[in-house]
mmCIF file of C-alpha atoms and ligand atoms in Angstrom:
data_model
loop_
_atom_site.group_PDB
_atom_site.id
_atom_site.type_symbol
_atom_site.label_atom_id
_atom_site.label_comp_id
_atom_site.label_asym_id
_atom_site.label_seq_id
_atom_site.Cartn_x
_atom_site.Cartn_y
_atom_site.Cartn_z
ATOM 1 C CA MET Y 1 -0.148 -0.031 0.065
ATOM 2 C CA GLU Y 2 1.251 3.184 -0.745
ATOM 3 C CA MET Y 3 1.006 6.244 1.758
ATOM 4 C CA GLY Y 4 1.981 9.251 -0.010
ATOM 5 C CA PHE Y 5 5.437 11.145 -0.541
ATOM 6 C CA ASP Y 6 4.849 13.522 2.685
ATOM 7 C CA ARG Y 7 3.840 11.040 5.096
ATOM 8 C CA ILE Y 8 6.297 8.835 4.419
ATOM 9 C CA LEU Y 9 8.896 11.518 4.560
ATOM 10 C CA SER Y 10 7.778 12.875 7.995
ATOM 11 C CA ALA Y 11 7.464 9.269 9.270
ATOM 12 C CA LEU Y 12 11.018 8.400 8.310
ATOM 13 C CA LYS Y 13 12.619 11.874 9.031
ATOM 14 C CA ALA Y 14 10.249 11.292 12.986
ATOM 15 C CA VAL Y 15 12.824 7.959 13.327
ATOM 16 C CA GLY Y 16 15.857 8.790 11.576
ATOM 17 C CA GLU Y 17 16.550 10.684 15.192
ATOM 18 C CA GLU Y 18 18.181 8.403 18.043
ATOM 19 C CA THR Y 19 16.180 8.675 21.318
ATOM 20 C CA ARG Y 20 13.222 8.083 18.490
ATOM 21 C CA LEU Y 21 14.499 4.989 17.055
ATOM 22 C CA ARG Y 22 15.582 3.727 20.588
ATOM 23 C CA ILE Y 23 11.859 4.733 21.863
ATOM 24 C CA LEU Y 24 10.462 2.591 18.652
ATOM 25 C CA ALA Y 25 12.645 -0.238 18.974
ATOM 26 C CA LEU Y 26 10.943 -0.157 23.009
ATOM 27 C CA PHE Y 27 7.564 -0.813 21.717
ATOM 28 C CA ARG Y 28 8.765 -4.509 19.995
ATOM 29 C CA THR Y 29 6.798 -6.083 23.261
ATOM 30 C CA GLY Y 30 3.430 -3.696 23.512
ATOM 31 C CA GLU Y 31 2.405 -0.827 25.317
ATOM 32 C CA LEU Y 32 4.385 1.623 27.438
ATOM 33 C CA THR Y 33 4.025 4.634 29.531
ATOM 34 C CA VAL Y 34 5.669 8.364 29.389
ATOM 35 C CA THR Y 35 7.041 7.602 33.117
ATOM 36 C CA GLU Y 36 8.426 4.032 31.807
ATOM 37 C CA LEU Y 37 10.230 5.419 28.879
ATOM 38 C CA VAL Y 38 11.256 8.604 30.767
ATOM 39 C CA THR Y 39 12.758 5.452 33.647
ATOM 40 C CA ILE Y 40 14.118 3.571 30.184
ATOM 41 C CA LEU Y 41 16.373 6.222 28.464
ATOM 42 C CA ARG Y 42 16.866 8.213 31.329
ATOM 43 C CA GLN Y 43 15.684 11.297 29.726
ATOM 44 C CA SER Y 44 13.593 14.238 31.273
ATOM 45 C CA GLN Y 45 9.378 13.919 30.756
ATOM 46 C CA PRO Y 46 9.162 16.935 28.631
ATOM 47 C CA ARG Y 47 12.108 15.279 26.579
ATOM 48 C CA VAL Y 48 10.032 12.471 25.921
ATOM 49 C CA SER Y 49 6.881 13.679 25.681
ATOM 50 C CA ARG Y 50 7.714 15.228 22.312
ATOM 51 C CA HIS Y 51 9.999 12.592 21.050
ATOM 52 C CA LEU Y 52 6.437 11.002 21.734
ATOM 53 C CA ARG Y 53 4.169 13.406 20.430
ATOM 54 C CA LEU Y 54 7.029 14.155 16.930
ATOM 55 C CA LEU Y 55 6.522 9.586 16.521
ATOM 56 C CA CYS Y 56 2.372 9.802 17.048
ATOM 57 C CA GLU Y 57 1.849 13.042 14.750
ATOM 58 C CA ALA Y 58 3.884 10.638 12.215
ATOM 59 C CA GLY Y 59 1.641 7.820 12.675
ATOM 60 C CA LEU Y 60 3.674 5.593 14.004
ATOM 61 C CA LEU Y 61 2.566 5.298 17.713
ATOM 62 C CA GLU Y 62 -0.535 5.642 18.920
ATOM 63 C CA ARG Y 63 -1.608 7.148 22.292
ATOM 64 C CA TYR Y 64 -4.521 6.578 24.303
ATOM 65 C CA ARG Y 65 -5.442 7.628 27.896
ATOM 66 C CA GLU Y 66 -7.466 5.297 30.126
ATOM 67 C CA GLY Y 67 -8.328 7.183 34.456
ATOM 68 C CA THR Y 68 -5.082 8.827 34.441
ATOM 69 C CA TRP Y 69 -2.524 6.875 32.550
ATOM 70 C CA ILE Y 70 -1.498 7.384 29.284
ATOM 71 C CA PHE Y 71 -0.751 4.887 27.116
ATOM 72 C CA TYR Y 72 1.176 4.178 23.717
ATOM 73 C CA ARG Y 73 2.258 1.350 21.313
ATOM 74 C CA LEU Y 74 2.708 0.981 17.551
ATOM 75 C CA ALA Y 75 0.417 1.978 15.265
ATOM 76 C CA GLU Y 76 -2.456 -0.863 15.134
ATOM 77 C CA GLY Y 77 -3.487 -0.004 10.992
ATOM 78 C CA GLY Y 78 -3.007 1.734 8.070
ATOM 79 C CA PRO Y 79 0.584 1.950 6.166
ATOM 80 C CA GLU Y 80 2.495 3.664 8.893
ATOM 81 C CA GLY Y 81 1.924 0.955 11.589
ATOM 82 C CA ASP Y 82 3.547 -1.239 8.940
ATOM 83 C CA LEU Y 83 6.412 1.022 8.323
ATOM 84 C CA ALA Y 84 6.870 0.460 12.031
ATOM 85 C CA ARG Y 85 7.150 -2.973 11.745
ATOM 86 C CA ALA Y 86 8.840 -3.102 8.803
ATOM 87 C CA ILE Y 87 11.723 -0.600 10.598
ATOM 88 C CA MET Y 88 11.781 -2.997 13.622
ATOM 89 C CA LYS Y 89 12.709 -5.889 11.906
ATOM 90 C CA TYR Y 90 15.839 -4.216 10.976
ATOM 91 C CA ILE Y 91 16.718 -2.554 14.166
ATOM 92 C CA PRO Y 92 20.260 -4.166 15.321
ATOM 93 C CA PHE Y 93 18.838 -6.011 19.271
ATOM 94 C CA SER Y 94 22.284 -6.228 19.950
ATOM 95 C CA GLU Y 95 23.705 -2.525 19.685
ATOM 96 C CA GLN Y 96 24.915 -1.702 22.887
ATOM 97 C CA ILE Y 97 22.512 1.258 24.057
ATOM 98 C CA LEU Y 98 19.580 -0.975 22.593
ATOM 99 C CA MET Y 99 20.554 -4.040 25.180
ATOM 100 C CA HIS Y 100 20.715 -1.329 28.094
ATOM 101 C CA ASP Y 101 17.257 0.033 26.773
ATOM 102 C CA GLY Y 102 16.015 -3.447 26.566
ATOM 103 C CA ALA Y 103 17.337 -4.333 29.906
ATOM 104 C CA ARG Y 104 15.813 -1.835 31.546
ATOM 105 C CA LEU Y 105 12.771 -2.391 29.861
ATOM 106 C CA GLU Y 106 12.402 -5.995 31.248
ATOM 107 C CA GLU Y 107 13.020 -5.309 34.969
ATOM 108 C CA ILE Y 108 10.443 -2.555 34.497
ATOM 109 C CA LYS Y 109 8.139 -5.363 33.375
ATOM 110 C CA GLN Y 110 10.046 -7.796 35.930
ATOM 111 C CA GLU Y 111 8.714 -5.161 38.661
ATOM 112 C CA ARG Y 112 5.141 -4.600 37.011
ATOM 113 C CA ARG Y 113 4.680 -8.191 37.435
ATOM 114 C CA GLY Y 114 5.858 -8.712 40.766
ATOM 115 C CA LYS Y 115 3.145 -6.105 41.968
ATOM 116 C CA ALA Y 116 0.666 -8.100 40.152
ATOM 117 C CA ASN Y 117 2.089 -11.290 41.812
ATOM 118 C CA LYS Y 118 2.881 -9.761 45.070
ATOM 119 C CA TYR Y 119 -1.152 -9.394 44.882
ATOM 120 C CA PHE Y 120 -2.148 -12.524 44.325
ATOM 121 C CA SER Y 121 0.393 -14.018 46.310
ATOM 122 C CA ASP Y 122 -1.417 -12.016 49.178
ATOM 123 C CA ASN Y 123 -5.165 -12.951 48.002
ATOM 124 C CA ALA Y 124 -5.416 -16.622 47.213
ATOM 125 C CA GLU Y 125 -6.997 -18.011 49.564
ATOM 126 C CA ASN Y 126 -10.032 -14.892 49.499
ATOM 127 C CA TRP Y 127 -9.443 -14.952 46.251
ATOM 128 C CA ASP Y 128 -12.926 -16.931 45.051
ATOM 129 C CA ARG Y 129 -14.469 -14.378 47.332
ATOM 130 C CA ILE Y 130 -13.198 -11.112 45.644
ATOM 131 C CA ARG Y 131 -13.616 -12.423 41.847
ATOM 132 C CA THR Y 132 -17.577 -12.794 42.747
ATOM 133 C CA LEU Y 133 -17.511 -8.741 43.701
ATOM 134 C CA TYR Y 134 -18.480 -7.281 40.362
ATOM 135 C CA VAL Y 135 -20.757 -9.837 37.869
ATOM 136 C CA SER Y 136 -22.853 -12.815 39.051
ATOM 137 C CA GLU Y 137 -20.404 -15.174 38.409
ATOM 138 C CA ASP Y 138 -23.370 -17.881 37.951
ATOM 139 C CA ASP Y 139 -24.558 -15.541 34.970
ATOM 140 C CA VAL Y 140 -21.022 -15.135 33.713
ATOM 141 C CA GLU Y 141 -20.525 -19.235 33.131
ATOM 142 C CA LYS Y 142 -23.756 -19.940 32.083
ATOM 143 C CA VAL Y 143 -22.901 -18.022 28.855
ATOM 144 C CA LEU Y 144 -19.530 -19.915 28.727
ATOM 145 C CA LEU Y 145 -21.386 -22.892 28.432
ATOM 146 C CA ASP Y 146 -23.941 -21.734 26.524
ATOM 147 C CA VAL Y 147 -21.165 -20.381 23.754
ATOM 148 C CA THR Y 148 -19.654 -23.781 23.545
ATOM 149 C CA SER Y 149 -22.298 -26.414 23.592
ATOM 150 C CA ASP Y 150 -21.916 -27.373 19.938
ATOM 151 C CA MET Y 151 -18.310 -28.427 20.505
ATOM 152 C CA LYS Y 152 -16.684 -31.177 21.403
ATOM 153 C CA ILE Y 153 -14.144 -30.598 23.678
ATOM 154 C CA ASN Y 154 -11.200 -33.100 24.259
ATOM 155 C CA ASP Y 155 -8.531 -30.533 25.347
ATOM 156 C CA PHE Y 156 -8.807 -27.300 27.096
ATOM 157 C CA LEU Y 157 -6.303 -24.579 28.371
ATOM 158 C CA ASP Y 158 -7.098 -21.979 31.080
ATOM 159 C CA VAL Y 159 -4.795 -19.308 30.878
ATOM 160 C CA GLY Y 160 -4.334 -17.460 34.298
ATOM 161 C CA THR Y 161 -6.053 -20.266 35.783
ATOM 162 C CA GLY Y 162 -5.914 -18.388 39.031
ATOM 163 C CA THR Y 163 -7.579 -20.815 41.954
ATOM 164 C CA GLY Y 164 -9.405 -23.381 39.086
ATOM 165 C CA ARG Y 165 -12.483 -22.076 39.130
ATOM 166 C CA ILE Y 166 -13.005 -22.399 35.224
ATOM 167 C CA LEU Y 167 -11.474 -26.423 35.119
ATOM 168 C CA GLU Y 168 -13.766 -26.816 37.777
ATOM 169 C CA VAL Y 169 -16.899 -25.250 35.264
ATOM 170 C CA PHE Y 170 -15.986 -26.714 32.559
ATOM 171 C CA ALA Y 171 -14.175 -30.308 34.157
ATOM 172 C CA ASP Y 172 -17.041 -32.939 33.005
ATOM 173 C CA ARG Y 173 -17.621 -31.215 29.335
ATOM 174 C CA ILE Y 174 -13.819 -31.607 28.065
ATOM 175 C CA GLY Y 175 -11.417 -34.370 28.136
ATOM 176 C CA ARG Y 176 -8.788 -33.428 29.140
ATOM 177 C CA GLY Y 177 -7.961 -29.702 31.195
ATOM 178 C CA THR Y 178 -5.072 -27.585 32.189
ATOM 179 C CA GLY Y 179 -4.787 -24.576 33.620
ATOM 180 C CA ILE Y 180 -1.600 -22.176 34.584
ATOM 181 C CA ASP Y 181 -1.006 -19.539 36.192
ATOM 182 C CA LEU Y 182 2.001 -17.149 37.395
ATOM 183 C CA SER Y 183 0.913 -17.470 40.868
ATOM 184 C CA ARG Y 184 2.627 -20.715 42.871
ATOM 185 C CA GLU Y 185 0.221 -19.084 45.386
ATOM 186 C CA MET Y 186 -2.978 -19.264 43.246
ATOM 187 C CA LEU Y 187 -1.675 -22.819 42.171
ATOM 188 C CA ALA Y 188 -1.556 -23.807 45.486
ATOM 189 C CA VAL Y 189 -5.563 -23.033 46.222
ATOM 190 C CA ALA Y 190 -6.185 -24.640 42.162
ATOM 191 C CA ARG Y 191 -4.660 -27.753 43.573
ATOM 192 C CA VAL Y 192 -7.043 -27.948 46.747
ATOM 193 C CA ASN Y 193 -10.162 -27.281 45.131
ATOM 194 C CA LEU Y 194 -9.390 -29.891 42.119
ATOM 195 C CA GLU Y 195 -8.487 -32.663 44.667
ATOM 196 C CA LYS Y 196 -11.805 -31.748 46.663
ATOM 197 C CA ALA Y 197 -14.343 -31.747 44.071
ATOM 198 C CA ASN Y 198 -12.393 -35.143 42.205
ATOM 199 C CA LEU Y 199 -11.581 -33.415 39.367
ATOM 200 C CA HIS Y 200 -8.840 -35.504 38.062
ATOM 201 C CA ASN Y 201 -8.906 -34.606 34.367
ATOM 202 C CA CYS Y 202 -7.828 -31.838 35.068
ATOM 203 C CA GLN Y 203 -4.467 -30.530 36.151
ATOM 204 C CA VAL Y 204 -2.554 -26.729 36.914
ATOM 205 C CA ARG Y 205 0.654 -25.458 35.975
ATOM 206 C CA GLN Y 206 3.046 -22.536 36.576
ATOM 207 C CA GLY Y 207 3.896 -21.165 33.491
ATOM 208 C CA ASP Y 208 3.377 -17.794 31.348
ATOM 209 C CA MET Y 209 0.401 -16.541 29.171
ATOM 210 C CA TYR Y 210 3.090 -15.023 26.797
ATOM 211 C CA ASP Y 211 5.080 -18.988 26.406
ATOM 212 C CA LEU Y 212 2.720 -21.282 27.193
ATOM 213 C CA ALA Y 213 4.983 -23.972 26.431
ATOM 214 C CA LEU Y 214 2.348 -26.121 24.970
ATOM 215 C CA ASN Y 215 2.072 -27.782 21.149
ATOM 216 C CA ASP Y 216 0.925 -25.560 18.424
ATOM 217 C CA GLY Y 217 -2.592 -27.295 17.033
ATOM 218 C CA SER Y 218 -2.722 -28.606 20.998
ATOM 219 C CA MET Y 219 -6.154 -27.290 22.004
ATOM 220 C CA ASP Y 220 -9.792 -27.233 21.172
ATOM 221 C CA LEU Y 221 -10.403 -24.651 23.596
ATOM 222 C CA ILE Y 222 -8.696 -21.735 25.630
ATOM 223 C CA LEU Y 223 -10.504 -19.538 28.399
ATOM 224 C CA ILE Y 224 -8.496 -16.312 29.708
ATOM 225 C CA HIS Y 225 -10.895 -15.243 31.934
ATOM 226 C CA GLN Y 226 -10.156 -11.687 33.696
ATOM 227 C CA VAL Y 227 -6.791 -12.184 33.059
ATOM 228 C CA LEU Y 228 -5.698 -9.300 30.092
ATOM 229 C CA HIS Y 229 -6.800 -6.735 32.668
ATOM 230 C CA PHE Y 230 -3.138 -7.663 33.474
ATOM 231 C CA ALA Y 231 -1.252 -7.689 30.433
ATOM 232 C CA ASP Y 232 0.960 -5.317 28.897
ATOM 233 C CA ASP Y 233 0.623 -7.024 25.877
ATOM 234 C CA PRO Y 234 -2.635 -8.458 25.423
ATOM 235 C CA CYS Y 235 -2.394 -8.908 21.926
ATOM 236 C CA SER Y 236 0.643 -11.203 22.005
ATOM 237 C CA ALA Y 237 -1.012 -13.208 24.953
ATOM 238 C CA LEU Y 238 -3.760 -13.979 22.180
ATOM 239 C CA LYS Y 239 -1.086 -14.537 19.564
ATOM 240 C CA GLU Y 240 0.349 -17.409 22.000
ATOM 241 C CA THR Y 241 -3.476 -19.030 22.449
ATOM 242 C CA SER Y 242 -3.750 -18.726 18.329
ATOM 243 C CA ARG Y 243 -0.821 -20.759 17.705
ATOM 244 C CA LEU Y 244 -2.107 -23.817 20.218
ATOM 245 C CA LEU Y 245 -5.435 -24.013 18.847
ATOM 246 C CA ARG Y 246 -6.504 -26.379 16.803
ATOM 247 C CA LYS Y 247 -8.438 -25.675 13.419
ATOM 248 C CA ASN Y 248 -11.929 -24.986 14.079
ATOM 249 C CA GLY Y 249 -10.827 -24.150 17.725
ATOM 250 C CA ARG Y 250 -12.046 -21.707 20.280
ATOM 251 C CA VAL Y 251 -10.610 -18.741 22.059
ATOM 252 C CA ILE Y 252 -12.716 -17.316 25.232
ATOM 253 C CA VAL Y 253 -11.883 -13.862 26.554
ATOM 254 C CA VAL Y 254 -13.676 -12.611 29.668
ATOM 255 C CA ASP Y 255 -12.689 -9.293 30.726
ATOM 256 C CA PHE Y 256 -14.418 -5.753 32.183
ATOM 257 C CA ALA Y 257 -15.850 -3.487 29.510
ATOM 258 C CA PRO Y 258 -14.433 0.604 29.648
ATOM 259 C CA HIS Y 259 -14.522 1.684 33.535
ATOM 260 C CA ASN Y 260 -13.139 4.352 35.284
ATOM 261 C CA LEU Y 261 -12.378 2.335 38.912
ATOM 262 C CA GLU Y 262 -8.554 3.384 38.886
ATOM 263 C CA TYR Y 263 -8.328 2.216 42.403
ATOM 264 C CA LEU Y 264 -8.031 -0.848 40.703
ATOM 265 C CA ARG Y 265 -4.526 -0.141 39.637
ATOM 266 C CA ASP Y 266 -3.464 0.633 43.325
ATOM 267 C CA GLU Y 267 -5.244 -1.602 45.374
ATOM 268 C CA GLN Y 268 -5.427 -5.309 42.902
ATOM 269 C CA ALA Y 269 -2.904 -4.159 40.066
ATOM 270 C CA HIS Y 270 -4.821 -4.030 37.424
ATOM 271 C CA ARG Y 271 -3.249 -2.492 34.769
ATOM 272 C CA ARG Y 272 -6.020 -1.665 32.217
ATOM 273 C CA LEU Y 273 -9.088 -0.541 32.850
ATOM 274 C CA GLY Y 274 -10.859 -2.820 31.024
ATOM 275 C CA PHE Y 275 -11.633 -3.156 26.939
ATOM 276 C CA LYS Y 276 -13.525 -1.541 24.246
ATOM 277 C CA ASP Y 277 -14.825 -4.654 21.544
ATOM 278 C CA GLU Y 278 -13.016 -3.136 18.768
ATOM 279 C CA GLU Y 279 -9.849 -3.691 20.582
ATOM 280 C CA ILE Y 280 -10.223 -6.958 21.994
ATOM 281 C CA MET Y 281 -11.595 -7.894 18.104
ATOM 282 C CA GLY Y 282 -8.590 -6.263 16.268
ATOM 283 C CA TRP Y 283 -6.385 -8.514 18.254
ATOM 284 C CA LEU Y 284 -8.046 -11.342 18.200
ATOM 285 C CA ASN Y 285 -8.382 -10.655 14.113
ATOM 286 C CA ASN Y 286 -4.343 -9.595 14.107
ATOM 287 C CA VAL Y 287 -3.715 -13.027 15.487
ATOM 288 C CA GLY Y 288 -5.693 -15.119 12.713
ATOM 289 C CA LEU Y 289 -8.690 -15.976 14.811
ATOM 290 C CA LYS Y 290 -12.461 -14.954 13.070
ATOM 291 C CA SER Y 291 -14.155 -13.223 16.474
ATOM 292 C CA ASP Y 292 -18.403 -13.267 16.893
ATOM 293 C CA PRO Y 293 -20.164 -10.345 18.115
ATOM 294 C CA PRO Y 294 -19.297 -10.036 21.892
ATOM 295 C CA ILE Y 295 -21.610 -10.163 24.650
ATOM 296 C CA HIS Y 296 -22.336 -7.937 27.319
ATOM 297 C CA LEU Y 297 -22.913 -8.816 30.703
ATOM 298 C CA LYS Y 298 -24.010 -5.612 33.275
ATOM 299 C CA GLY Y 299 -22.422 -5.530 36.839
ATOM 300 C CA LYS Y 300 -22.999 -3.776 40.049
ATOM 301 C CA ASP Y 301 -19.898 -1.574 39.710
ATOM 302 C CA LEU Y 302 -18.385 -3.026 36.135
ATOM 303 C CA ASP Y 303 -19.588 -4.621 33.132
ATOM 304 C CA LEU Y 304 -18.163 -7.833 31.753
ATOM 305 C CA SER Y 305 -17.749 -7.970 28.246
ATOM 306 C CA ILE Y 306 -17.460 -11.860 26.667
ATOM 307 C CA TRP Y 307 -15.242 -12.763 23.585
ATOM 308 C CA VAL Y 308 -15.585 -15.633 21.586
ATOM 309 C CA ALA Y 309 -13.601 -16.562 18.386
ATOM 310 C CA ASN Y 310 -12.799 -19.461 16.140
ATOM 311 C CA LYS Y 311 -9.265 -20.277 14.362
ATOM 312 C CA THR Y 312 -11.247 -21.025 10.670
ATOM 313 C CA GLU Y 313 -8.092 -22.458 8.967
HETATM 314 C C1 SAM Q 401 -7.851 -11.929 38.236
HETATM 315 S S1 SAM Q 401 -7.619 -13.639 38.143
HETATM 316 C C2 SAM Q 401 -8.014 -14.564 37.412
HETATM 317 C C3 SAM Q 401 -8.110 -16.032 37.825
HETATM 318 C C4 SAM Q 401 -9.106 -16.676 37.167
HETATM 319 N N1 SAM Q 401 -9.251 -16.524 35.662
HETATM 320 C C5 SAM Q 401 -10.407 -16.455 37.251
HETATM 321 O O1 SAM Q 401 -10.765 -16.042 37.142
HETATM 322 O O2 SAM Q 401 -11.079 -16.506 38.658
HETATM 323 C C6 SAM Q 401 -5.957 -13.199 37.364
HETATM 324 C C7 SAM Q 401 -4.814 -14.399 37.300
HETATM 325 O O3 SAM Q 401 -3.794 -14.004 36.235
HETATM 326 C C8 SAM Q 401 -2.584 -14.526 36.668
HETATM 327 N N2 SAM Q 401 -1.509 -13.821 35.710
HETATM 328 C C9 SAM Q 401 -1.259 -12.699 35.459
HETATM 329 N N3 SAM Q 401 -0.191 -12.566 34.817
HETATM 330 C C10 SAM Q 401 0.063 -13.690 34.285
HETATM 331 C C11 SAM Q 401 0.903 -14.754 33.390
HETATM 332 N N4 SAM Q 401 1.937 -13.645 32.770
HETATM 333 N N5 SAM Q 401 0.619 -15.579 33.224
HETATM 334 C C12 SAM Q 401 -0.276 -16.392 33.902
HETATM 335 N N6 SAM Q 401 -0.791 -16.115 34.332
HETATM 336 C C13 SAM Q 401 -0.873 -14.807 34.613
HETATM 337 C C14 SAM Q 401 -2.506 -14.227 38.170
HETATM 338 O O4 SAM Q 401 -1.573 -15.106 38.946
HETATM 339 C C15 SAM Q 401 -3.881 -14.637 38.766
HETATM 340 O O5 SAM Q 401 -4.077 -16.075 39.063
#
């Protein structure tokens, strides 16, 4: 797709500067806030903001506000987004300065992950009560069973399984169930729950949603229930699920609709304040899945959305 002489010139000018090329390189793995970029680049906030503005004006990055946080990410569609991704392929990540930036980015991610993990390790015992606070669990579980009633499910995966509730819901509909979670404490509670419920066809283990260490095309149904709002790169997590699905397999994402409960960031380590339908559907589409119209459920303070997508090829 051509992009016009002025547009390509302004995109190349924007990226043709050392700090801005470093910034672009940092978006290889997901979205970042200005504060995070300031920490990585060790430059003042006004300077970093100016570079970000130029990259956004040239169409290479996108900016979006959610509550008091402003996120930046690679432009999703359009020729500028394609150009940004094409440039990314040629960036020499082994260059010393980029290695340093990458190491600081990794530290930030570990810190972030540590916070979320601490929340879950501190609340593992209470999670089954906390998870019911927002939307009626029964309503959600009924929809999940309804939208999978047409399927024969041999292999089922629950990503971010927590205390294993979703495995329990599906246990008598599936051949084998696997739950994966980062938090050992949540998994310890899940093991007790599965044992108590006598669910011998389900097992849980520790793992990371970005790298699930399972074989390509090995799953019929994958659930990601209330997990993506902790992710700094939700699209990569969805890409990993797409890799694991068999042909005609299905992924179901359950998460909050956009909301303003900013305190959930501090108190429960949420990164995202819910998701718009188009955002999740766009990602599902980008990772090769065909999504159905989303389902919405009203909650007390928060509404919930359920996105269902199929692997048709
Ligand atoms: C809000 S809980 C939801 C648990 C469960 N799906 C449920 O609905 O009860 C989110 C879970 O995601 C897990 N999690 C967060 N980041 C993860 C990651 N990168 N990989 C795997 N699990 C992750 C947390 O440890 C936590 O157990």
